[in-house]
PDB file of C-alpha atoms in Angstrom:
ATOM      1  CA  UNK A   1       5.334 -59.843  36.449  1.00 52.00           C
ATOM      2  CA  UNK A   2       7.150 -57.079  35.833  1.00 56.00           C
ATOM      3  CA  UNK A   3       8.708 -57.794  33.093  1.00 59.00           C
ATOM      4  CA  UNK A   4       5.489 -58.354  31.803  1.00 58.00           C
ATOM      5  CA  UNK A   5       4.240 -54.908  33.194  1.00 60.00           C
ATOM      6  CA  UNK A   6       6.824 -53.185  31.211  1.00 66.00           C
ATOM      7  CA  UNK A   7       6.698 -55.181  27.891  1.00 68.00           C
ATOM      8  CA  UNK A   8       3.073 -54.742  27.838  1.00 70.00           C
ATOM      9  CA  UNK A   9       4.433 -50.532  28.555  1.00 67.00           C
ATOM     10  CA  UNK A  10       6.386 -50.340  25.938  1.00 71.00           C
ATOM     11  CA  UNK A  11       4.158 -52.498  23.284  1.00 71.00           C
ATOM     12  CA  UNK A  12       1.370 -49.423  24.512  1.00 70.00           C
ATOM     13  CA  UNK A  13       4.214 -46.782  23.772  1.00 74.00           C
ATOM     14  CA  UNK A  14       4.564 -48.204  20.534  1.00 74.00           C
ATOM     15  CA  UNK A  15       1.237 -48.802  19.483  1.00 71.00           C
ATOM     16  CA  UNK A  16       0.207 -45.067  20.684  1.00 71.00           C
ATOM     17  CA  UNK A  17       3.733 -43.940  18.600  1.00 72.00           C
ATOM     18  CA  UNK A  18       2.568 -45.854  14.994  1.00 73.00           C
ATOM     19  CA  UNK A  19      -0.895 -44.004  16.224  1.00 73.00           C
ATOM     20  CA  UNK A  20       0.257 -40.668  16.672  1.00 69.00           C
ATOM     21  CA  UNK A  21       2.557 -41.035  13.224  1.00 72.00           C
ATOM     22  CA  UNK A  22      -0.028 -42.550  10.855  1.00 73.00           C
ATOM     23  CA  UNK A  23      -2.552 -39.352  11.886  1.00 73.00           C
ATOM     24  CA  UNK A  24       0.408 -37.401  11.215  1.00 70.00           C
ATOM     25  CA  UNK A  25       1.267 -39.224   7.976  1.00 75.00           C
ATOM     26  CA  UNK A  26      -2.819 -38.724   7.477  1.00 73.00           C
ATOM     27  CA  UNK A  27      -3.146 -34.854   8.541  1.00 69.00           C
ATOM     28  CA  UNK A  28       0.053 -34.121   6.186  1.00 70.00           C
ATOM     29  CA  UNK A  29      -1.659 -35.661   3.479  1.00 71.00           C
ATOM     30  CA  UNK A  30      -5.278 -34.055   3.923  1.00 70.00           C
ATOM     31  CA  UNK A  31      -3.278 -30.860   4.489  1.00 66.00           C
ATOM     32  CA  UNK A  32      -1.675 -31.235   0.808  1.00 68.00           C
ATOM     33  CA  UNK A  33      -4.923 -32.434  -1.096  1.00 71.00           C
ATOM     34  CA  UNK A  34      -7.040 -29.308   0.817  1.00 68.00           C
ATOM     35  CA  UNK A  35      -4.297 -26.761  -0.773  1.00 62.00           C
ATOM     36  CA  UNK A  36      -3.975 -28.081  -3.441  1.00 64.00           C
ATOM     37  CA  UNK A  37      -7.964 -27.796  -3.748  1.00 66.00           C
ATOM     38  CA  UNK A  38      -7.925 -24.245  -2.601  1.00 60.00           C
ATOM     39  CA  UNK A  39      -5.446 -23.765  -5.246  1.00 55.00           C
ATOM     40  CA  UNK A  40      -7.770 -25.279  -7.994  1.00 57.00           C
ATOM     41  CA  UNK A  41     -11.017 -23.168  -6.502  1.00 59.00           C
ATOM     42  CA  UNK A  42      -8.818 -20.603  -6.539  1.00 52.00           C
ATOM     43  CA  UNK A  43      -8.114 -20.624 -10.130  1.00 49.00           C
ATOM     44  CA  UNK A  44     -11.468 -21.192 -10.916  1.00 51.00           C
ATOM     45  CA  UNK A  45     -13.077 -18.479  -9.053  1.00 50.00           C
ATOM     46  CA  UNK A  46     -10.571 -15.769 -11.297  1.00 43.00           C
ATOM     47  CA  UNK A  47     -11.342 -17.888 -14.531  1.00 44.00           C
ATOM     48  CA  UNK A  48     -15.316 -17.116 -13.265  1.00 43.00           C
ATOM     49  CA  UNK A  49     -14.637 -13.520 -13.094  1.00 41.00           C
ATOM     50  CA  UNK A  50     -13.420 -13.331 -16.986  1.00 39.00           C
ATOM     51  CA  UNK A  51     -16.506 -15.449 -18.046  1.00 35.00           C
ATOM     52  CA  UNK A  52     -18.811 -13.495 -16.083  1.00 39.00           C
ATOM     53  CA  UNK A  53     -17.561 -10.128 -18.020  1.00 38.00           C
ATOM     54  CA  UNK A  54     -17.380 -11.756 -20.778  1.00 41.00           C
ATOM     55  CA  UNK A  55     -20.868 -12.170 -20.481  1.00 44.00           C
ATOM     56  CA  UNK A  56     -21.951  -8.636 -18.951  1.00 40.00           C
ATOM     57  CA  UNK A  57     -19.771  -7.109 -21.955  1.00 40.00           C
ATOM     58  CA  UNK A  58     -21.943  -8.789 -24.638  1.00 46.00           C
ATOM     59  CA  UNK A  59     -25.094  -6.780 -23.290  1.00 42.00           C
ATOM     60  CA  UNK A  60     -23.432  -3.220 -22.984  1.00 40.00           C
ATOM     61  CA  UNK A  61     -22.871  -0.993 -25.596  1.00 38.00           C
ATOM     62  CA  UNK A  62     -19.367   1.381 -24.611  1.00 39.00           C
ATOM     63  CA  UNK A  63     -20.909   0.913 -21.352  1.00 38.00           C
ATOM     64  CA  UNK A  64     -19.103   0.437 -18.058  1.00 36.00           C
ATOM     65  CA  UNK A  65     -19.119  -3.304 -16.421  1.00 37.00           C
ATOM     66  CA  UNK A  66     -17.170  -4.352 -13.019  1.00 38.00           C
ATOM     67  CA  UNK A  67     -15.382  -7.154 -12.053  1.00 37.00           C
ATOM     68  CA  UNK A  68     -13.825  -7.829  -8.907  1.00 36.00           C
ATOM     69  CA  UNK A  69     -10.326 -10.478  -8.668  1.00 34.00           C
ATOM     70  CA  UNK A  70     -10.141 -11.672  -5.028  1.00 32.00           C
ATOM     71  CA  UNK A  71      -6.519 -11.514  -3.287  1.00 29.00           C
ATOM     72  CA  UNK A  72      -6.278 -12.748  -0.109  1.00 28.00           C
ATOM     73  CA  UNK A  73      -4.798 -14.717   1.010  1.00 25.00           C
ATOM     74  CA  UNK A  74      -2.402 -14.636  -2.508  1.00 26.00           C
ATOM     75  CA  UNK A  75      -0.146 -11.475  -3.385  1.00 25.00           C
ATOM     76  CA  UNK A  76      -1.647 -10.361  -6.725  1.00 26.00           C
ATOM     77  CA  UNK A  77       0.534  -7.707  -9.286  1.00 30.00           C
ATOM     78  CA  UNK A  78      -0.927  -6.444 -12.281  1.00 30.00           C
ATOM     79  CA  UNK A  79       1.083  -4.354 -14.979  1.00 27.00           C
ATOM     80  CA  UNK A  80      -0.339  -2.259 -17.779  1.00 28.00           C
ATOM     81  CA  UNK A  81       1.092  -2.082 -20.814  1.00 28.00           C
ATOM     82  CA  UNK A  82      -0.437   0.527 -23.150  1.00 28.00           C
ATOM     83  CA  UNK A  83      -1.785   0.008 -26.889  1.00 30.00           C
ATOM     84  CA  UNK A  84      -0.836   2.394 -29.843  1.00 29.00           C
ATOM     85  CA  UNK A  85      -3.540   4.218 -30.067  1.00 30.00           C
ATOM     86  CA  UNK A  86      -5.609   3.387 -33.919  1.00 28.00           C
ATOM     87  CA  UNK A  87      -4.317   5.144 -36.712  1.00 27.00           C
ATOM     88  CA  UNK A  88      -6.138   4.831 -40.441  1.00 26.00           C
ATOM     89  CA  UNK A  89      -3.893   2.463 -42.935  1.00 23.00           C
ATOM     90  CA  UNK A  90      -0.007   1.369 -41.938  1.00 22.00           C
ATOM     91  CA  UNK A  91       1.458   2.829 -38.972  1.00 20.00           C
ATOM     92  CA  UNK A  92       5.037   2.738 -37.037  1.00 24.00           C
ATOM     93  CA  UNK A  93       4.414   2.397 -32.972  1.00 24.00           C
ATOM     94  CA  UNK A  94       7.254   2.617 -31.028  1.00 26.00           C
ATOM     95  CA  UNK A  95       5.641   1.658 -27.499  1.00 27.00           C
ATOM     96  CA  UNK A  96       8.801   3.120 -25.312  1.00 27.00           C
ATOM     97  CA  UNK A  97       7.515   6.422 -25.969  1.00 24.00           C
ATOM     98  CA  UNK A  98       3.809   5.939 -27.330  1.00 26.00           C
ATOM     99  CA  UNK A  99       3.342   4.282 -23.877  1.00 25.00           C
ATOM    100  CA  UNK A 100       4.903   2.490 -20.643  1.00 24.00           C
ATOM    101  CA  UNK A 101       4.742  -0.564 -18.417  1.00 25.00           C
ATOM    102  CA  UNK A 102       3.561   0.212 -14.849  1.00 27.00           C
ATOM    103  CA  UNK A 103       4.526  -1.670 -12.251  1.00 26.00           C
ATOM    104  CA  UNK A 104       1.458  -1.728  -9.680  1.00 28.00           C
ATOM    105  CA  UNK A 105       2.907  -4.201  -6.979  1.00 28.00           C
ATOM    106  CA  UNK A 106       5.978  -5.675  -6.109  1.00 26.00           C
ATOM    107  CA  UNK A 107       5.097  -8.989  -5.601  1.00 26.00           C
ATOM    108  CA  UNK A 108       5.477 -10.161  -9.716  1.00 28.00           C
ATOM    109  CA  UNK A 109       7.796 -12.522  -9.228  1.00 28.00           C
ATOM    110  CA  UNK A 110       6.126 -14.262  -6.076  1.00 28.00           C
ATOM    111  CA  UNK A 111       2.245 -14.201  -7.296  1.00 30.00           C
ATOM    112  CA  UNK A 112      -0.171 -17.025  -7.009  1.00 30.00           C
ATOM    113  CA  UNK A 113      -1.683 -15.239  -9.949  1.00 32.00           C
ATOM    114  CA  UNK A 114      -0.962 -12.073 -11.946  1.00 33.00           C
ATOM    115  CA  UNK A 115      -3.154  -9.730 -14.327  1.00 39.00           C
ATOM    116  CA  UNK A 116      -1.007  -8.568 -16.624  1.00 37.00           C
ATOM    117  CA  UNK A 117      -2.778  -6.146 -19.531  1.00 39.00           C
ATOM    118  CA  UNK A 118      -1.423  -5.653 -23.075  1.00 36.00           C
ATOM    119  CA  UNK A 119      -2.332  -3.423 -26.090  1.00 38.00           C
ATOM    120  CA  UNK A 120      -4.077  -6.619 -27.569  1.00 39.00           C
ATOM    121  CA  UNK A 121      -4.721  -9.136 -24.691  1.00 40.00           C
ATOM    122  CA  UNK A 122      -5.487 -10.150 -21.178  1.00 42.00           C
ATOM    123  CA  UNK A 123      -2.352 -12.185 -19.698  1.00 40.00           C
ATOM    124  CA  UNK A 124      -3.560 -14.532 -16.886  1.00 41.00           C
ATOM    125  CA  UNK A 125      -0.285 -15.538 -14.956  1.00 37.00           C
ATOM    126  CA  UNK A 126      -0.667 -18.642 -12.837  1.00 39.00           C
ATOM    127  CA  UNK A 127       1.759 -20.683 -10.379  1.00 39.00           C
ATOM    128  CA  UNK A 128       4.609 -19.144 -13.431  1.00 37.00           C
ATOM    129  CA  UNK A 129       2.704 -20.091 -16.103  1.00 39.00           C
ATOM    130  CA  UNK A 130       1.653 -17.379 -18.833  1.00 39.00           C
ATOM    131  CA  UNK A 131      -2.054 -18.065 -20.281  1.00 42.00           C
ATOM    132  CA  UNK A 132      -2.844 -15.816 -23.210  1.00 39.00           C
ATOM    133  CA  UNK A 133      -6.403 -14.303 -23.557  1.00 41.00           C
ATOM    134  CA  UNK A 134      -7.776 -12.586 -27.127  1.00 39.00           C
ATOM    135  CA  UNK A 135     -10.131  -9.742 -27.027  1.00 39.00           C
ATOM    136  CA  UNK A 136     -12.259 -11.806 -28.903  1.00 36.00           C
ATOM    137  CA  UNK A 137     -12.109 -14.723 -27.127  1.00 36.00           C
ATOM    138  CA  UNK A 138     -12.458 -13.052 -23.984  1.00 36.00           C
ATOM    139  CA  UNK A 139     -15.339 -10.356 -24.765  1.00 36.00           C
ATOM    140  CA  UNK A 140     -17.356 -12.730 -27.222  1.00 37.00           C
ATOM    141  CA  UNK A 141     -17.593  -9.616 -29.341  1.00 35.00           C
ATOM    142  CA  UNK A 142     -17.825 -10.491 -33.234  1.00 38.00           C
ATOM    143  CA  UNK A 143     -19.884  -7.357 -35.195  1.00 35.00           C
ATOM    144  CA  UNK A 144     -16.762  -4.660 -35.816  1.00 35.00           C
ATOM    145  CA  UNK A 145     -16.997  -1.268 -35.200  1.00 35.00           C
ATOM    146  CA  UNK A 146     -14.651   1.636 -35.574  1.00 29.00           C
ATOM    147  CA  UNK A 147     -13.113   2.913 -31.890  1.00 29.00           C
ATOM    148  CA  UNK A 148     -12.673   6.810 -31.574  1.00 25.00           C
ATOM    149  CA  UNK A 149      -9.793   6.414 -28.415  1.00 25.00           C
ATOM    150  CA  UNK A 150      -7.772   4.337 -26.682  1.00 25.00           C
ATOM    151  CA  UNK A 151      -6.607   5.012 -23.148  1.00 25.00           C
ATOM    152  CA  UNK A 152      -5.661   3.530 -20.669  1.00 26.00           C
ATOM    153  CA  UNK A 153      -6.297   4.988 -16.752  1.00 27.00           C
ATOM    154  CA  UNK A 154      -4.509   3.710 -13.998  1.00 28.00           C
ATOM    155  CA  UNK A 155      -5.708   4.301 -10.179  1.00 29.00           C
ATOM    156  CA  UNK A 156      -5.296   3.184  -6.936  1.00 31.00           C
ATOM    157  CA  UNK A 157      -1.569   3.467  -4.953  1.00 32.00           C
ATOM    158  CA  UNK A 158       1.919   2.604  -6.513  1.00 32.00           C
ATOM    159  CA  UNK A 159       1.492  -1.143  -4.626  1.00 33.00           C
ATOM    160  CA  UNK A 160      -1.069  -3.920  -3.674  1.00 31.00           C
ATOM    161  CA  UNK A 161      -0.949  -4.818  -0.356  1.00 32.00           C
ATOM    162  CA  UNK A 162      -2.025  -8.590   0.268  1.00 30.00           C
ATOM    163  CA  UNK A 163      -5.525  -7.994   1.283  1.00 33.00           C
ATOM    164  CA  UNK A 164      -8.191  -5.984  -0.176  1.00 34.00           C
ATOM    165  CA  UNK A 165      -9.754  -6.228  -3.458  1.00 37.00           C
ATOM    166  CA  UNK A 166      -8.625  -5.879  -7.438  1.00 37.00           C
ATOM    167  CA  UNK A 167     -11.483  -4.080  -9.199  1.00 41.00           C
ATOM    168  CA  UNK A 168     -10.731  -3.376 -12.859  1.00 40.00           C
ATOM    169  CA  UNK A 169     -12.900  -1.654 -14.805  1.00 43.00           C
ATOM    170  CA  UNK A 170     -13.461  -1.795 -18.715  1.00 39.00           C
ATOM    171  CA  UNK A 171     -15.215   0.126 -21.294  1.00 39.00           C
ATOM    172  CA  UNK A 172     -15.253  -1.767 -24.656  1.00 39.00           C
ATOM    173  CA  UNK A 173     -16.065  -1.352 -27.874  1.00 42.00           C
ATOM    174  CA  UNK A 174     -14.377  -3.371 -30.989  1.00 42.00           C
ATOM    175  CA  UNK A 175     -11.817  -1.459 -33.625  1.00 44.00           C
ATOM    176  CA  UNK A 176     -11.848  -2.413 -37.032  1.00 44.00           C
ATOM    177  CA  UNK A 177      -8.860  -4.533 -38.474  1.00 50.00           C
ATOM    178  CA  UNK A 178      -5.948  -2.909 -39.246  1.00 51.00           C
ATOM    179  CA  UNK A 179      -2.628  -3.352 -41.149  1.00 56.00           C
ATOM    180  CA  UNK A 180       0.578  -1.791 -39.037  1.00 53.00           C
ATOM    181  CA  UNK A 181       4.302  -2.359 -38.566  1.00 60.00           C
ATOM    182  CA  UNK A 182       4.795  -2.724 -34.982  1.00 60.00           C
ATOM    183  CA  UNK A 183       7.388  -2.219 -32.394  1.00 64.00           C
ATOM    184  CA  UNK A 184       7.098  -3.209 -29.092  1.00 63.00           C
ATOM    185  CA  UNK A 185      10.295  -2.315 -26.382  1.00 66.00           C
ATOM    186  CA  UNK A 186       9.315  -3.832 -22.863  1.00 69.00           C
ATOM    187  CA  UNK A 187      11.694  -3.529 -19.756  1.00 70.00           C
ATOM    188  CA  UNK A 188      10.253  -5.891 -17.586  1.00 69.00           C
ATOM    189  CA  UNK A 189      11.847  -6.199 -14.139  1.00 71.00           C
ATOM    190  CA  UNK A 190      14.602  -9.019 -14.153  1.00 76.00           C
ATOM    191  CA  UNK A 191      12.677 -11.434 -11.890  1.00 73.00           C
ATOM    192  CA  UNK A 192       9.920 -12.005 -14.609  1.00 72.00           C
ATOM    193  CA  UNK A 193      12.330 -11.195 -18.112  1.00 75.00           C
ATOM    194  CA  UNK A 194      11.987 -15.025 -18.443  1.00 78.00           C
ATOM    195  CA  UNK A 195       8.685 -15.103 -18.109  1.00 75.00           C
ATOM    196  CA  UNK A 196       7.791 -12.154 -20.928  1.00 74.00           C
ATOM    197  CA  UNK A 197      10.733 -13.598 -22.724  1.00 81.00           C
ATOM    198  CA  UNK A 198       9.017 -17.250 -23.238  1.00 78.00           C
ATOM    199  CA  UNK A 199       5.464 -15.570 -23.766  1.00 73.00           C
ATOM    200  CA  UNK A 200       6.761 -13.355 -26.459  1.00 75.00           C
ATOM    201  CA  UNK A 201       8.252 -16.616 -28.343  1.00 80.00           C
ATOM    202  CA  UNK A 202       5.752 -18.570 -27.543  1.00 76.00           C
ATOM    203  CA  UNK A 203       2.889 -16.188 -28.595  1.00 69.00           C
ATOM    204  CA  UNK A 204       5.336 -15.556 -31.997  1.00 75.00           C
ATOM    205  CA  UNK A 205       5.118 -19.060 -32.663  1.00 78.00           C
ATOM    206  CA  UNK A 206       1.467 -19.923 -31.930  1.00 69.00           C
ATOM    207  CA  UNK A 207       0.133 -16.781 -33.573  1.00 66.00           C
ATOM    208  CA  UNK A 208       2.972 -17.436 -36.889  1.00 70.00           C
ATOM    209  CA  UNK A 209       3.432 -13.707 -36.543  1.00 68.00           C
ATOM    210  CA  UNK A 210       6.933 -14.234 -37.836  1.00 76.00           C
ATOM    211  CA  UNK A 211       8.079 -11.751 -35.588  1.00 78.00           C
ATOM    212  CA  UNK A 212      12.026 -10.377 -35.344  1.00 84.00           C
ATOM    213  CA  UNK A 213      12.523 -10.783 -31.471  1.00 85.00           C
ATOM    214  CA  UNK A 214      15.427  -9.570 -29.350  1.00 87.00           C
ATOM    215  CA  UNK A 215      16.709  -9.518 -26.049  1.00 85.00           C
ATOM    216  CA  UNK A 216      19.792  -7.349 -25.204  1.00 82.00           C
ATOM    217  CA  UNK A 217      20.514  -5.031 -21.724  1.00 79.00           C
ATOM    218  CA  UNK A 218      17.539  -5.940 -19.680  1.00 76.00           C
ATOM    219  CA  UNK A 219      15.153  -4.487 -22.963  1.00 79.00           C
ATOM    220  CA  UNK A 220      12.840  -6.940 -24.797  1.00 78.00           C
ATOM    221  CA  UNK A 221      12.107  -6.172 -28.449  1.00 78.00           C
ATOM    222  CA  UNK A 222       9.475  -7.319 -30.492  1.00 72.00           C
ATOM    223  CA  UNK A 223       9.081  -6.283 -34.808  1.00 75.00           C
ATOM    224  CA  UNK A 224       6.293  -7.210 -36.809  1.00 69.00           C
ATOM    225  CA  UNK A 225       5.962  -5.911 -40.164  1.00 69.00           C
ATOM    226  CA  UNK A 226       2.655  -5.928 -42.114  1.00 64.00           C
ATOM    227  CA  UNK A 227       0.496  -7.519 -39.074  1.00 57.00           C
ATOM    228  CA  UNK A 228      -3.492  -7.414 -38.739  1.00 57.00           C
ATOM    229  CA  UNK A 229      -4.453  -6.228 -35.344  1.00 49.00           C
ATOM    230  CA  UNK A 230      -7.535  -6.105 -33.814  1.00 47.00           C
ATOM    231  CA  UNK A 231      -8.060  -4.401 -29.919  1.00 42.00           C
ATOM    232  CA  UNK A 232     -11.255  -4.384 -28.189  1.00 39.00           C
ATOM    233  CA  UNK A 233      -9.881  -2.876 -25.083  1.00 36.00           C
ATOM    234  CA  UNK A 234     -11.373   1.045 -24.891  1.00 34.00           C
ATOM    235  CA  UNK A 235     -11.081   1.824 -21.586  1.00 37.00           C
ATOM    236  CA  UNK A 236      -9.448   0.051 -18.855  1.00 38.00           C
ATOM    237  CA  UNK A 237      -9.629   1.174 -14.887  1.00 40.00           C
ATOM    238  CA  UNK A 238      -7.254  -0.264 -11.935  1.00 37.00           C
ATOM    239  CA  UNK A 239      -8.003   0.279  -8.392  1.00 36.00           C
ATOM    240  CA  UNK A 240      -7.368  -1.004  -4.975  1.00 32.00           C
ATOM    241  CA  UNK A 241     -10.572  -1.430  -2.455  1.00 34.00           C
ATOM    242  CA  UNK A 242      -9.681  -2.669   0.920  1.00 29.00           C
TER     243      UNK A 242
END
């Protein structure tokens, strides 16, 4: 009898073990799928914000739309990297001193997702990977018209905290093409050279810009001669609301 007692013990024990590990096996697994859902509603809810201006930015006319890039509970960065400003016929832009790349959070390397804003583009930078972003494309705008400035404003603090609120603000209005020889010096930190380093070859190659590309000291160089360039970006805000 006792014997049986305790064989019929431990088959309970064992039973209640394979229990307790196949709802562990289970809850591990549900855990995985539900982040890697958040990650994919995640994705989609920035994607929404860029079709959502790209639609309010179709309607205005160098007026002033707002959209707003949840971070929490990711780290977001953004850096800005200013545009030569429009010049009639050929032109030589030297972007080291025409303009400068501002770091606005530490956390570049380390993102779930990072706006990163160039003379020409919107950079979308997700789980490592780059996704590049035309004016046109993005905006929808098509009819050409001639743009008087082009500035860039930065505000908000010298970081992004984890919480809070991205709101970027853009004035728009489209710049007629133009022929220019361009130079662009970047001096990215080192945790994300790589990453401007592959977009800058892989953006050469997909756009055949035929660009002369160089990477020496910690500076990234980029020549184009005789290019056709065409910005939409007028005015473009930055600013942390908690």
């Amino acid at each position: 009898m006792e014997r049986a007692g305790i064989s019929e013990a431990i088959g309970a024990i064992l039973v209640f073990a394979v229990a307790v590990l196949c709802l562990s096996i289970y809850y591990t697994s549900y855990l995985m799928q539900e982040a890697k859902r958040s990650e994919v509603r995640h994705a989609h809810r920035v994607r929404e914000q860029f079709i959502s201006l790209k639609e309010a930015v179709e309607k205005l006319d160098n007026g002033e739309v707002t959209i707003t890039v949840p971070m929490t509970p990711e780290s977001v960065s953004g850096l800005l990297y200013s545009p030569p400003s429009p010049r009639p016929g050929r032109m030589e832009v030297d972007n080291s001193g025409q303009g400068s790349i501002r770091y606005l959070s530490s956390y570049i390397s380390s993102s779930n997702f990072s706006l990163l804003f160039e003379g020409g583009a919107v950079i979308l930078v997700q789980g490592g990977t780059a996704s590049f972003l035309s004016p046109p494309a993005l905006f929808g705008l098509e009819s050409e018209n001639t743009v008087r400035t082009v500035e860039y404003f930065v505000g908000g603090g010298g970081s992004l905290s984890m919480s809070g609120e991205v709101c970027v603000r853009v004035r728009v209005g489209v710049e007629e093409n133009m022929q220019e020889n361009v130079r662009y010096q970047l001096a990215p930190r080192p945790e994300t050279r790589e990453l401007w380093w592959g977009y800058l070859k892989a953006e050469n190659s997909r756009l055949s810009l035929g660009a002369s590309l160089e990477n020496e000291g910690g500076n990234l160089r980029l020549t184009v001669e005789n290019v056709w360039w065409r910005r939409v970006v007028v005015e473009l805000k930055i600013s942390l609301g908690i």
